[in-house]
Structures are given as C-alpha cells and as structure tokens.
PDB file of C-alpha atoms in Angstrom:
ATOM      1  CA  UNK A 541      54.382  26.277  78.468  1.00 40.00           C
ATOM      2  CA  UNK A 542      53.903  26.887  74.756  1.00 46.00           C
ATOM      3  CA  UNK A 543      55.621  29.951  73.317  1.00 49.00           C
ATOM      4  CA  UNK A 544      54.316  31.480  70.112  1.00 48.00           C
ATOM      5  CA  UNK A 545      56.042  33.790  67.694  1.00 53.00           C
ATOM      6  CA  UNK A 546      54.377  37.180  67.303  1.00 51.00           C
ATOM      7  CA  UNK A 547      52.987  36.221  63.870  1.00 54.00           C
ATOM      8  CA  UNK A 548      51.630  32.883  65.120  1.00 52.00           C
ATOM      9  CA  UNK A 549      50.164  34.596  68.195  1.00 50.00           C
ATOM     10  CA  UNK A 550      48.147  37.000  66.047  1.00 50.00           C
ATOM     11  CA  UNK A 551      47.167  34.276  63.565  1.00 55.00           C
ATOM     12  CA  UNK A 552      45.889  32.144  66.442  1.00 54.00           C
ATOM     13  CA  UNK A 553      43.860  35.008  67.894  1.00 52.00           C
ATOM     14  CA  UNK A 554      42.602  36.153  64.496  1.00 56.00           C
ATOM     15  CA  UNK A 555      41.146  32.701  63.921  1.00 58.00           C
ATOM     16  CA  UNK A 556      39.065  32.749  67.086  1.00 62.00           C
ATOM     17  CA  UNK A 557      35.734  31.056  66.530  1.00 66.00           C
ATOM     18  CA  UNK A 558      33.840  34.195  65.484  1.00 67.00           C
ATOM     19  CA  UNK A 559      31.605  32.155  63.228  1.00 76.00           C
ATOM     20  CA  UNK A 560      29.717  30.330  65.963  1.00 84.00           C
ATOM     21  CA  UNK A 561      26.081  31.307  66.487  1.00 84.00           C
ATOM     22  CA  UNK A 562      26.586  33.110  69.808  1.00 85.00           C
ATOM     23  CA  UNK A 563      29.444  35.298  68.598  1.00 87.00           C
ATOM     24  CA  UNK A 564      27.681  36.081  65.329  1.00 90.00           C
ATOM     25  CA  UNK A 565      24.561  37.107  67.228  1.00 92.00           C
ATOM     26  CA  UNK A 566      26.565  39.316  69.607  1.00 92.00           C
ATOM     27  CA  UNK A 567      28.194  41.110  66.665  1.00 92.00           C
ATOM     28  CA  UNK A 568      24.764  41.608  65.091  1.00 94.00           C
ATOM     29  CA  UNK A 569      23.500  43.072  68.365  1.00 95.00           C
ATOM     30  CA  UNK A 570      26.403  45.536  68.580  1.00 95.00           C
ATOM     31  CA  UNK A 571      25.870  46.611  64.982  1.00 95.00           C
ATOM     32  CA  UNK A 572      22.156  47.180  65.693  1.00 97.00           C
ATOM     33  CA  UNK A 573      22.875  49.834  68.353  1.00 97.00           C
ATOM     34  CA  UNK A 574      21.898  53.284  67.092  1.00 96.00           C
ATOM     35  CA  UNK A 575      22.452  55.786  69.900  1.00 95.00           C
ATOM     36  CA  UNK A 576      24.906  56.354  72.748  1.00 95.00           C
ATOM     37  CA  UNK A 577      22.048  55.710  75.191  1.00 96.00           C
ATOM     38  CA  UNK A 578      21.301  52.331  73.578  1.00 97.00           C
ATOM     39  CA  UNK A 579      25.007  51.443  73.705  1.00 96.00           C
ATOM     40  CA  UNK A 580      25.284  52.411  77.380  1.00 97.00           C
ATOM     41  CA  UNK A 581      22.201  50.410  78.358  1.00 98.00           C
ATOM     42  CA  UNK A 582      23.262  47.365  76.322  1.00 98.00           C
ATOM     43  CA  UNK A 583      26.803  47.349  77.707  1.00 97.00           C
ATOM     44  CA  UNK A 584      25.518  47.740  81.265  1.00 97.00           C
ATOM     45  CA  UNK A 585      23.134  44.806  80.805  1.00 98.00           C
ATOM     46  CA  UNK A 586      25.861  42.715  79.175  1.00 97.00           C
ATOM     47  CA  UNK A 587      28.772  43.403  81.528  1.00 97.00           C
ATOM     48  CA  UNK A 588      29.508  44.209  85.137  1.00 97.00           C
ATOM     49  CA  UNK A 589      30.654  47.708  86.083  1.00 96.00           C
ATOM     50  CA  UNK A 590      34.139  46.285  86.664  1.00 97.00           C
ATOM     51  CA  UNK A 591      34.225  44.756  83.164  1.00 97.00           C
ATOM     52  CA  UNK A 592      33.051  48.022  81.591  1.00 97.00           C
ATOM     53  CA  UNK A 593      35.795  49.910  83.467  1.00 97.00           C
ATOM     54  CA  UNK A 594      38.401  47.342  82.350  1.00 97.00           C
ATOM     55  CA  UNK A 595      37.382  47.621  78.682  1.00 97.00           C
ATOM     56  CA  UNK A 596      37.227  51.418  78.911  1.00 97.00           C
ATOM     57  CA  UNK A 597      40.748  51.491  80.330  1.00 98.00           C
ATOM     58  CA  UNK A 598      42.022  49.187  77.584  1.00 98.00           C
ATOM     59  CA  UNK A 599      40.577  51.483  74.934  1.00 98.00           C
ATOM     60  CA  UNK A 600      42.016  54.543  76.703  1.00 98.00           C
ATOM     61  CA  UNK A 601      45.360  52.723  76.727  1.00 98.00           C
ATOM     62  CA  UNK A 602      45.190  52.170  72.972  1.00 98.00           C
ATOM     63  CA  UNK A 603      44.463  55.858  72.432  1.00 97.00           C
ATOM     64  CA  UNK A 604      47.351  56.884  74.696  1.00 98.00           C
ATOM     65  CA  UNK A 605      49.709  54.474  72.941  1.00 98.00           C
ATOM     66  CA  UNK A 606      48.891  56.099  69.590  1.00 96.00           C
ATOM     67  CA  UNK A 607      50.040  59.383  71.185  1.00 96.00           C
ATOM     68  CA  UNK A 608      53.328  57.730  72.276  1.00 97.00           C
ATOM     69  CA  UNK A 609      52.555  58.121  75.976  1.00 98.00           C
ATOM     70  CA  UNK A 610      55.058  56.053  78.025  1.00 98.00           C
ATOM     71  CA  UNK A 611      53.851  52.766  79.541  1.00 97.00           C
ATOM     72  CA  UNK A 612      54.520  54.013  83.084  1.00 97.00           C
ATOM     73  CA  UNK A 613      52.274  57.041  82.557  1.00 98.00           C
ATOM     74  CA  UNK A 614      49.546  54.861  81.014  1.00 98.00           C
ATOM     75  CA  UNK A 615      49.714  52.483  83.980  1.00 98.00           C
ATOM     76  CA  UNK A 616      49.340  55.454  86.336  1.00 98.00           C
ATOM     77  CA  UNK A 617      46.403  56.969  84.397  1.00 97.00           C
ATOM     78  CA  UNK A 618      44.488  53.714  83.896  1.00 97.00           C
ATOM     79  CA  UNK A 619      45.496  51.484  86.785  1.00 96.00           C
ATOM     80  CA  UNK A 620      46.269  48.702  84.302  1.00 97.00           C
ATOM     81  CA  UNK A 621      49.287  46.451  84.736  1.00 97.00           C
ATOM     82  CA  UNK A 622      52.324  46.738  82.474  1.00 96.00           C
ATOM     83  CA  UNK A 623      51.385  43.319  81.094  1.00 97.00           C
ATOM     84  CA  UNK A 624      47.923  44.548  80.036  1.00 97.00           C
ATOM     85  CA  UNK A 625      49.404  47.712  78.509  1.00 98.00           C
ATOM     86  CA  UNK A 626      51.849  45.526  76.556  1.00 97.00           C
ATOM     87  CA  UNK A 627      48.998  43.276  75.395  1.00 95.00           C
ATOM     88  CA  UNK A 628      46.998  46.284  74.172  1.00 97.00           C
ATOM     89  CA  UNK A 629      50.116  47.506  72.369  1.00 96.00           C
ATOM     90  CA  UNK A 630      50.487  44.126  70.633  1.00 94.00           C
ATOM     91  CA  UNK A 631      46.884  44.247  69.449  1.00 93.00           C
ATOM     92  CA  UNK A 632      47.168  47.900  68.434  1.00 95.00           C
ATOM     93  CA  UNK A 633      50.228  47.179  66.307  1.00 91.00           C
ATOM     94  CA  UNK A 634      49.219  43.709  65.126  1.00 87.00           C
ATOM     95  CA  UNK A 635      47.191  42.306  62.275  1.00 80.00           C
ATOM     96  CA  UNK A 636      43.768  42.616  63.903  1.00 82.00           C
ATOM     97  CA  UNK A 637      43.368  46.337  63.359  1.00 88.00           C
ATOM     98  CA  UNK A 638      40.321  46.734  65.591  1.00 92.00           C
ATOM     99  CA  UNK A 639      41.715  49.372  67.932  1.00 95.00           C
ATOM    100  CA  UNK A 640      43.362  51.287  65.097  1.00 94.00           C
ATOM    101  CA  UNK A 641      40.198  51.265  62.954  1.00 93.00           C
ATOM    102  CA  UNK A 642      38.049  52.752  65.706  1.00 94.00           C
ATOM    103  CA  UNK A 643      40.653  55.267  66.890  1.00 95.00           C
ATOM    104  CA  UNK A 644      41.104  56.517  63.311  1.00 93.00           C
ATOM    105  CA  UNK A 645      37.355  56.666  62.787  1.00 93.00           C
ATOM    106  CA  UNK A 646      36.808  58.626  66.014  1.00 93.00           C
ATOM    107  CA  UNK A 647      39.667  60.995  65.176  1.00 88.00           C
ATOM    108  CA  UNK A 648      38.219  61.599  61.709  1.00 85.00           C
ATOM    109  CA  UNK A 649      34.717  62.127  63.146  1.00 72.00           C
ATOM    110  CA  UNK A 650      36.015  64.591  65.758  1.00 70.00           C
ATOM    111  CA  UNK A 651      37.993  66.496  63.095  1.00 68.00           C
ATOM    112  CA  UNK A 652      34.885  66.855  60.937  1.00 65.00           C
ATOM    113  CA  UNK A 653      32.830  68.073  63.915  1.00 61.00           C
ATOM    114  CA  UNK A 654      35.534  70.589  64.847  1.00 62.00           C
ATOM    115  CA  UNK A 655      35.621  71.963  61.296  1.00 62.00           C
ATOM    116  CA  UNK A 656      31.840  72.372  61.435  1.00 60.00           C
ATOM    117  CA  UNK A 657      32.073  74.071  64.830  1.00 63.00           C
ATOM    118  CA  UNK A 658      30.184  71.245  66.564  1.00 56.00           C
ATOM    119  CA  UNK A 659      32.720  70.225  69.182  1.00 55.00           C
TER     120      UNK A 659
END
C-alpha cells in the first residue's frame, strides 16, 4: 500500500482532473442554479437519496468541526464513521478550502440577515 505525506495527499487530490469536459460541465451546471428549489431538484436528479444524505452529513460534520465538537459526538449526530469524520477534518484543514469557504460564506450571510432582522 502506498502511504502519502499530508502535503502530497492534498497535492494529489487538488490535481484531480477537474479540467475534463464532464467535470467542467458539472461545475457550470452547479453555478447556474439560482434558487433553493432548483438546487434541491437538481441534486435529487443527480444523486440517490442515500448519496444526498451522505453529502449532507459530511457538510454537517465540517460545520461541527469548526465549532470544535468532539469526533465521538459528531459520529453520534451524523452516523458517520470516525474515518469519514477524520477525512472531512483533513479536507477542512487542508489546502483545498472548499468546506471553509462555504462555511464562512454561510456564516457571513446569516450574520447579515440577523442584523437586518431577517432570520
């Protein structure tokens, strides 16, 4: 089995073939979504209910990790394995920045809504 250092692991994953036609088109499709209803319908067409639940739990895990919730509590709340929680933690704290970008953006959006009395 090949073992990678943390830096090499993230470099390898960061260089995933995002530039192929299928992946580029999928990213364009996601960026074209305009409403929560459109997003829900697209995700349901694209994935199974089980896949949607898995991705939702991974995102919930990332949010809980940013609040320093212990792994054991996250596992209990999400039903994810300790290995998956650890993987989400690696991505959250790694070079990719995807989880962190969205969590920060949602937090900022919610703060603005709260200040305007919209939440």
